[in-house]
Coordinates of C-alpha atoms in Angstrom, one line a residue:
M1 CA -59.8 -16.4 -6.5
N2 CA -58.0 -14.9 -3.0
E3 CA -60.8 -16.5 -1.1
T4 CA -60.7 -19.5 -2.6
V5 CA -56.8 -19.9 -2.1
G6 CA -56.9 -18.7 1.4
A7 CA -59.5 -21.7 2.1
V8 CA -57.1 -24.3 0.5
N9 CA -54.3 -22.7 2.4
A10 CA -56.3 -23.1 5.7
L11 CA -56.8 -26.9 5.0
T12 CA -53.2 -27.6 3.8
A13 CA -52.3 -25.9 7.5
A14 CA -54.9 -27.8 9.6
W15 CA -53.5 -30.6 7.6
A16 CA -50.2 -29.9 8.6
R17 CA -50.3 -29.2 11.9
R18 CA -51.2 -33.1 12.4
T19 CA -48.3 -34.4 10.6
R20 CA -46.1 -36.7 12.6
Q21 CA -43.8 -38.5 10.2
G22 CA -42.6 -38.5 6.7
T23 CA -45.5 -38.1 4.2
V24 CA -46.6 -36.0 1.3
F25 CA -50.1 -34.2 1.0
S26 CA -52.4 -32.5 -1.0
A27 CA -55.4 -30.3 0.2
A28 CA -55.4 -28.7 -3.1
G29 CA -56.7 -32.2 -4.4
V30 CA -59.3 -33.0 -1.8
W31 CA -60.8 -29.6 -1.4
P32 CA -62.9 -29.7 -4.8
L33 CA -64.3 -33.1 -3.8
L34 CA -65.0 -31.4 -0.3
A35 CA -66.6 -28.7 -1.9
F36 CA -68.6 -30.4 -4.2
L37 CA -70.0 -32.4 -1.5
A38 CA -71.0 -29.4 0.7
D39 CA -73.2 -28.2 -1.9
G40 CA -74.9 -31.4 -2.6
A41 CA -75.2 -31.8 1.5
T42 CA -77.8 -31.1 4.1
G43 CA -78.4 -31.4 7.8
P44 CA -75.1 -32.0 9.8
A45 CA -73.5 -33.8 7.0
R46 CA -73.5 -30.0 5.4
D47 CA -72.9 -28.0 8.4
E48 CA -69.3 -30.0 8.9
L49 CA -68.4 -29.9 5.5
T50 CA -69.2 -26.2 5.1
R51 CA -66.6 -26.1 8.2
A52 CA -64.1 -28.1 6.6
V53 CA -64.3 -26.0 2.9
G54 CA -64.3 -22.9 4.8
L55 CA -66.5 -20.9 2.7
P56 CA -70.7 -21.2 2.6
A57 CA -72.0 -24.3 1.2
D58 CA -74.0 -22.2 -1.4
Q59 CA -70.8 -20.5 -2.4
A60 CA -68.9 -24.2 -2.6
A61 CA -69.3 -25.3 -5.6
A62 CA -68.6 -22.3 -7.5
G63 CA -64.9 -22.0 -5.4
A64 CA -64.7 -25.4 -6.8
R65 CA -65.1 -24.5 -10.3
E66 CA -62.6 -21.6 -9.6
L67 CA -59.9 -23.8 -8.4
L68 CA -60.3 -26.4 -10.5
G69 CA -60.0 -23.5 -13.4
G70 CA -57.4 -21.7 -11.7
L71 CA -55.3 -25.0 -11.4
A72 CA -55.6 -25.5 -15.2
S73 CA -54.3 -22.1 -16.6
M74 CA -51.0 -22.5 -14.3
H75 CA -48.3 -23.7 -16.2
G76 CA -46.6 -26.7 -15.4
V77 CA -50.0 -27.7 -13.4
G78 CA -52.5 -30.1 -14.7
A79 CA -55.8 -31.1 -12.8
A80 CA -58.8 -33.0 -13.6
L81 CA -61.7 -34.1 -11.9
G82 CA -64.2 -37.4 -12.7
L83 CA -67.2 -38.5 -11.5
W84 CA -68.5 -42.1 -11.7
T85 CA -71.9 -43.1 -11.1
D86 CA -74.0 -46.4 -11.2
R87 CA -76.0 -47.0 -14.0
A88 CA -79.2 -47.1 -12.0
L89 CA -78.1 -43.4 -9.8
E90 CA -79.9 -40.4 -11.3
L91 CA -78.2 -37.3 -10.4
G92 CA -79.6 -34.3 -9.4
E93 CA -79.9 -31.8 -12.4
R94 CA -78.6 -28.6 -10.7
W95 CA -75.9 -30.2 -9.0
A96 CA -74.7 -32.5 -11.8
A97 CA -74.8 -28.9 -13.7
G98 CA -72.0 -27.3 -11.8
L99 CA -69.4 -30.3 -12.4
P100 CA -66.7 -29.3 -15.3
A101 CA -67.6 -30.7 -18.8
H102 CA -67.5 -34.1 -19.9
A103 CA -66.1 -35.2 -16.2
H104 CA -69.3 -38.0 -16.1
G105 CA -68.9 -41.4 -16.6
V106 CA -70.7 -44.6 -15.7
L107 CA -69.4 -47.7 -13.3
G108 CA -69.5 -51.0 -15.1
A109 CA -71.0 -53.9 -13.9
D110 CA -68.2 -55.6 -12.8
P111 CA -66.1 -53.7 -10.2
A112 CA -62.7 -55.2 -11.6
D113 CA -62.9 -53.9 -14.5
S114 CA -64.1 -50.5 -13.2
Q115 CA -61.0 -50.2 -10.7
R116 CA -58.8 -51.2 -13.6
A117 CA -60.5 -48.2 -15.3
L118 CA -60.2 -45.5 -12.6
D119 CA -56.4 -46.8 -11.9
A120 CA -55.7 -45.9 -15.6
W121 CA -57.7 -42.7 -15.0
A122 CA -55.8 -42.0 -11.9
A123 CA -52.2 -42.6 -14.0
G124 CA -52.7 -41.2 -17.3
R125 CA -53.9 -37.7 -15.6
T126 CA -50.8 -37.8 -13.1
E127 CA -47.9 -38.7 -15.5
G128 CA -47.7 -42.1 -14.0
L129 CA -46.7 -40.8 -10.8
V130 CA -49.9 -42.3 -9.1
G131 CA -50.9 -45.9 -10.8
R132 CA -54.3 -45.9 -8.7
L133 CA -57.2 -44.7 -7.2
P134 CA -56.4 -44.7 -3.6
V135 CA -60.0 -46.2 -2.5
K136 CA -61.1 -49.6 -3.7
L137 CA -64.4 -50.2 -5.5
A138 CA -66.8 -52.5 -3.4
E139 CA -69.9 -54.3 -4.9
D140 CA -72.2 -51.4 -3.6
A141 CA -70.5 -48.5 -5.1
R142 CA -72.6 -45.8 -5.9
M143 CA -71.0 -43.2 -7.2
V144 CA -67.1 -42.1 -7.0
L145 CA -66.0 -38.5 -7.2
A146 CA -62.0 -37.8 -7.7
T147 CA -59.6 -35.6 -9.0
A148 CA -56.2 -36.1 -10.2
L149 CA -53.4 -33.1 -9.9
A150 CA -50.0 -33.0 -11.4
L151 CA -47.5 -30.9 -11.3
H152 CA -43.6 -30.2 -12.7
T153 CA -41.1 -27.7 -12.7
D154 CA -37.6 -27.1 -13.6
W155 CA -35.1 -24.9 -11.2
R156 CA -33.9 -21.8 -12.8
Q157 CA -30.5 -23.0 -11.4
P158 CA -30.0 -26.2 -11.7
F159 CA -28.2 -27.9 -8.3
Q160 CA -25.2 -29.5 -8.5
E161 CA -24.8 -33.3 -7.0
T162 CA -22.8 -34.3 -4.7
V163 CA -22.2 -36.4 -1.5
L164 CA -23.7 -35.5 1.8
R165 CA -22.2 -36.8 5.0
P166 CA -24.1 -35.3 8.2
A167 CA -21.9 -35.3 11.1
A168 CA -25.0 -35.1 13.4
G169 CA -28.8 -35.8 13.5
P170 CA -30.6 -38.4 12.6
W171 CA -28.5 -39.0 9.2
Q172 CA -25.1 -39.2 10.7
G173 CA -22.5 -41.0 8.9
R174 CA -25.1 -41.5 6.1
D175 CA -23.9 -41.1 2.3
L176 CA -26.7 -39.0 0.8
A177 CA -27.3 -37.5 -2.3
G178 CA -26.6 -34.3 -1.5
L179 CA -27.4 -31.1 -3.8
H180 CA -25.4 -27.7 -3.7
R181 CA -25.9 -24.0 -5.8
S182 CA -24.8 -20.7 -4.8
S183 CA -26.3 -17.4 -5.9
V184 CA -26.4 -13.8 -4.8
R185 CA -30.1 -14.0 -4.5
T186 CA -30.1 -13.9 -0.3
D187 CA -33.6 -12.7 -0.5
R188 CA -34.4 -16.3 -0.9
I189 CA -33.5 -17.5 2.7
G190 CA -35.0 -16.3 5.6
V191 CA -35.6 -17.1 9.2
A192 CA -39.1 -17.1 10.5
E193 CA -40.2 -16.5 14.2
G194 CA -42.8 -19.3 14.3
P195 CA -45.0 -19.4 17.7
D196 CA -43.0 -22.9 18.2
G197 CA -39.6 -21.8 17.5
Q198 CA -37.4 -20.5 14.2
V199 CA -38.0 -21.9 10.9
T200 CA -35.2 -21.5 8.5
T201 CA -37.2 -20.9 4.8
V202 CA -35.4 -21.4 1.3
K203 CA -37.2 -20.7 -1.8
V204 CA -36.3 -22.4 -4.7
P205 CA -37.5 -21.1 -7.9
G206 CA -39.2 -23.0 -10.7
G207 CA -39.2 -21.5 -14.1
N208 CA -43.0 -22.0 -14.6
A209 CA -43.7 -19.6 -11.4
L210 CA -43.6 -23.0 -9.3
D211 CA -41.5 -22.7 -6.3
V212 CA -40.5 -25.5 -3.5
H213 CA -40.1 -23.7 -0.2
L214 CA -37.4 -25.9 2.0
L215 CA -38.3 -25.6 5.6
L216 CA -35.6 -26.8 8.5
G217 CA -37.1 -25.4 12.2
E218 CA -35.4 -25.9 15.3
E219 CA -34.2 -29.3 17.2
G220 CA -37.4 -30.5 19.1
M221 CA -39.7 -28.9 16.9
A222 CA -42.3 -31.6 15.6
P223 CA -43.1 -31.6 11.8
G224 CA -46.5 -30.3 12.0
Q225 CA -45.1 -27.3 13.9
V226 CA -42.8 -26.7 11.1
L227 CA -45.0 -27.0 8.1
D228 CA -47.3 -24.6 10.0
T229 CA -44.9 -22.2 10.5
G230 CA -43.9 -22.5 6.8
I231 CA -47.9 -21.5 5.8
G232 CA -47.6 -18.6 7.8
V233 CA -44.6 -17.0 6.0
L234 CA -46.3 -17.8 3.3
E235 CA -49.4 -16.0 4.1
R236 CA -47.1 -13.4 5.5
A237 CA -48.3 -13.5 9.1
L238 CA -45.4 -14.2 10.9
P239 CA -41.9 -12.1 10.8
V240 CA -39.2 -13.1 9.1
T241 CA -35.6 -11.6 8.7
S242 CA -34.1 -12.3 5.2
G243 CA -30.4 -12.9 4.2
G244 CA -29.2 -9.8 4.0
G245 CA -30.4 -8.6 6.8
L246 CA -28.8 -11.7 9.1
P247 CA -26.5 -11.3 11.9
Y248 CA -22.9 -13.1 11.5
G249 CA -22.4 -16.0 13.7
P250 CA -25.5 -18.7 13.9
A251 CA -28.0 -17.1 12.5
G252 CA -30.9 -19.4 12.4
P253 CA -31.5 -23.3 12.0
G254 CA -29.2 -24.8 9.5
V255 CA -27.7 -21.1 8.9
T256 CA -24.6 -19.9 9.3
V257 CA -23.4 -15.9 8.1
E258 CA -19.6 -15.9 8.0
R259 CA -16.8 -13.9 6.1
Q260 CA -14.4 -15.2 4.3
P261 CA -11.4 -14.2 1.9
S262 CA -11.9 -13.4 -1.6
A263 CA -10.0 -12.0 -4.3
T264 CA -12.3 -9.6 -5.3
P265 CA -14.8 -7.6 -3.5
D266 CA -18.1 -10.0 -4.1
P267 CA -21.6 -9.7 -3.1
V268 CA -23.1 -11.3 -0.2
R269 CA -23.2 -14.7 -1.3
L270 CA -26.1 -17.5 -0.7
D271 CA -24.8 -21.2 -0.3
V272 CA -27.2 -24.0 0.1
T273 CA -26.7 -27.4 0.4
T274 CA -29.9 -29.7 1.0
V275 CA -30.6 -33.5 -0.2
G276 CA -33.0 -35.5 -3.1
F277 CA -36.0 -37.3 -2.1
Q278 CA -38.7 -39.1 -3.1
V279 CA -41.7 -39.4 -0.9
R280 CA -45.1 -40.9 -1.4
A281 CA -47.8 -41.6 0.9
D282 CA -51.3 -43.1 1.0
H283 CA -54.2 -41.4 3.3
D284 CA -57.3 -42.7 4.5
L285 CA -59.0 -39.5 4.9
L286 CA -61.8 -41.3 7.1
Q287 CA -59.1 -41.7 10.0
L288 CA -59.0 -37.9 10.1
H289 CA -62.7 -37.4 9.2
G290 CA -63.2 -34.2 11.9
L291 CA -60.4 -32.2 9.8
F292 CA -62.5 -32.8 6.5
G293 CA -65.7 -32.6 7.6
L294 CA -67.0 -36.2 7.1
S295 CA -68.0 -37.4 10.5
T296 CA -71.9 -37.5 9.6
A297 CA -71.3 -38.0 6.1
A298 CA -69.7 -41.5 6.4
D299 CA -72.4 -42.5 8.8
A300 CA -74.3 -44.9 6.3
R301 CA -77.5 -45.4 8.4
T302 CA -78.9 -42.4 6.4
G303 CA -78.4 -40.8 3.1
H304 CA -76.9 -37.3 3.6
F305 CA -76.4 -35.5 -0.1
P306 CA -79.9 -35.1 -1.7
G307 CA -78.8 -32.5 -4.0
I308 CA -76.7 -34.7 -5.5
S309 CA -79.2 -37.4 -5.6
A310 CA -82.8 -38.5 -4.3
A311 CA -81.1 -41.8 -3.7
P312 CA -79.8 -41.9 -0.1
L313 CA -75.7 -42.0 0.1
A314 CA -73.2 -42.1 2.5
I315 CA -69.7 -41.7 2.2
G316 CA -67.9 -45.5 2.2
A317 CA -64.5 -44.6 1.4
A318 CA -62.0 -41.9 1.0
G319 CA -58.3 -41.6 0.3
Q320 CA -55.5 -39.9 -1.3
S321 CA -52.3 -41.3 -2.8
A322 CA -49.4 -38.4 -3.1
V323 CA -46.1 -38.7 -4.1
A324 CA -43.3 -35.8 -4.8
E325 CA -39.6 -36.0 -6.3
F326 CA -36.9 -33.5 -5.4
G327 CA -34.0 -33.8 -7.2
P328 CA -30.9 -31.2 -9.4
L329 CA -32.8 -30.3 -12.1
G330 CA -36.3 -29.8 -10.7
F331 CA -39.3 -31.2 -8.8
R332 CA -39.7 -34.3 -10.2
A333 CA -38.1 -37.7 -10.9
A334 CA -35.4 -36.8 -13.3
A335 CA -31.5 -36.3 -12.6
V336 CA -28.4 -35.4 -15.4
T337 CA -25.0 -35.7 -14.1
A338 CA -21.8 -34.4 -15.4
V339 CA -18.3 -33.8 -13.8
L340 CA -16.0 -31.0 -15.4
A341 CA -12.2 -31.1 -15.3
A342 CA -11.1 -27.6 -15.3
P343 CA -7.4 -26.9 -15.3
G344 CA -5.5 -25.3 -12.1
G345 CA -4.1 -21.8 -11.4
A346 CA -1.6 -19.9 -9.3
P347 CA -3.3 -19.4 -5.5
P348 CA -5.1 -15.7 -5.6
R349 CA -3.9 -13.1 -3.1
F350 CA -6.8 -12.5 -1.1
R351 CA -7.4 -8.8 -0.5
H352 CA -11.0 -8.6 0.4
E353 CA -13.5 -10.2 2.5
S354 CA -16.9 -11.7 1.1
T355 CA -20.1 -12.8 3.4
V356 CA -21.9 -15.6 2.6
V357 CA -24.8 -16.9 3.9
R358 CA -24.6 -20.7 4.6
A359 CA -27.8 -23.1 4.3
V360 CA -27.0 -26.6 5.5
L361 CA -30.8 -28.8 5.5
D362 CA -29.0 -32.3 6.6
R363 CA -31.6 -33.5 9.2
P364 CA -35.5 -34.0 8.2
F365 CA -37.2 -31.2 6.9
G366 CA -40.5 -29.9 5.8
F367 CA -41.3 -28.7 2.1
L368 CA -44.5 -26.5 0.3
A369 CA -44.8 -26.5 -3.5
V370 CA -46.5 -23.1 -4.3
H371 CA -47.9 -21.6 -7.5
R372 CA -45.7 -18.3 -6.9
D373 CA -48.6 -16.1 -8.2
S374 CA -51.6 -16.7 -5.9
R375 CA -49.5 -18.3 -3.2
L376 CA -51.5 -21.3 -3.5
V377 CA -50.1 -24.4 -1.9
L378 CA -50.1 -27.7 -4.4
A379 CA -48.4 -29.9 -2.4
A380 CA -46.8 -30.2 1.3
G381 CA -44.9 -32.9 3.2
W382 CA -41.9 -33.5 5.3
V383 CA -38.7 -35.8 4.7
T384 CA -37.5 -38.1 7.3
E385 CA -35.6 -40.4 4.3
P386 CA -33.4 -38.4 1.7
T387 CA -32.1 -40.5 -1.1
A388 CA -28.6 -42.4 -0.4
T389 CA -25.8 -42.0 -3.4
A390 CA -26.1 -44.5 -5.7

């Protein structure tokens, strides 16, 4: 599956480089659709889709099946593919046989009824996070091909909730729903030397082999530059200095390494402060037709998919709706809050010094949701609006 993962992550990186504002997207959700379309296309449409997929067209459908099977085997991940066609549309036998079992449905005579059914399919397979299909069915719709992807993870070590009020930057003076935690795992932070500047990466491990990587770039770096650097780190293509090797003082975007008095000879500690967030975005994929290999395929003057059907077919609409939620307990929309009152004690005598690697993400940053073992990026995004305090 390494070749397929590399192709999906390459599409993620290409999409990320076009990011300009707060967003969330999943190339892992788009890629199987493009791969199945490439398998059934011909001429320039096949060539463009092949370039977008990053695999030869005759291998694309196998790669899509491999990806969907791999996603289904990941704990905490749900993935589904659906195909709905007009009753009169006859599919090519070879192409239809390459789809997952039980994926094929039929569009009803009433587009409104079909829309409701497909919206319910989307909601049911994303745990209600996405409640509708990202395209609207038209009277002349012949076929709909869709994927649904849902993931969740609980943090191995929950964050403590706090109030974060940034002293500078775009969030200056706002009371934000801050999240803080401390550990001795300094290998979970690093400063990467990217082509456009330094990027701090903080890995937040989940309990089911899903991790979220938080990415803070130098001030002035564009979102796409930060996300692209983060994917380069994930692909092990860029030099990174991990927490234990960072110098004292300012050590990277949002990172300082300092000594502080300690009553015991404590190990080096990592303190991370960030914010909770919820990001939603709708994407019209035809606005980026060149990225997704859909330029020719969207030309309705002729058909482009004889492998799918002898009837002439062109792409009339393509979209994605995505959501990401990051909270104190995990990468989902749930929170448990508690206040612990502890008895005070006598002031300690400080005979030692300890080292603290302190990371504060208090201005816009990026994130990658990653399957730990395969390094497949399942979702990516940019946070411009953090969660405010209640």
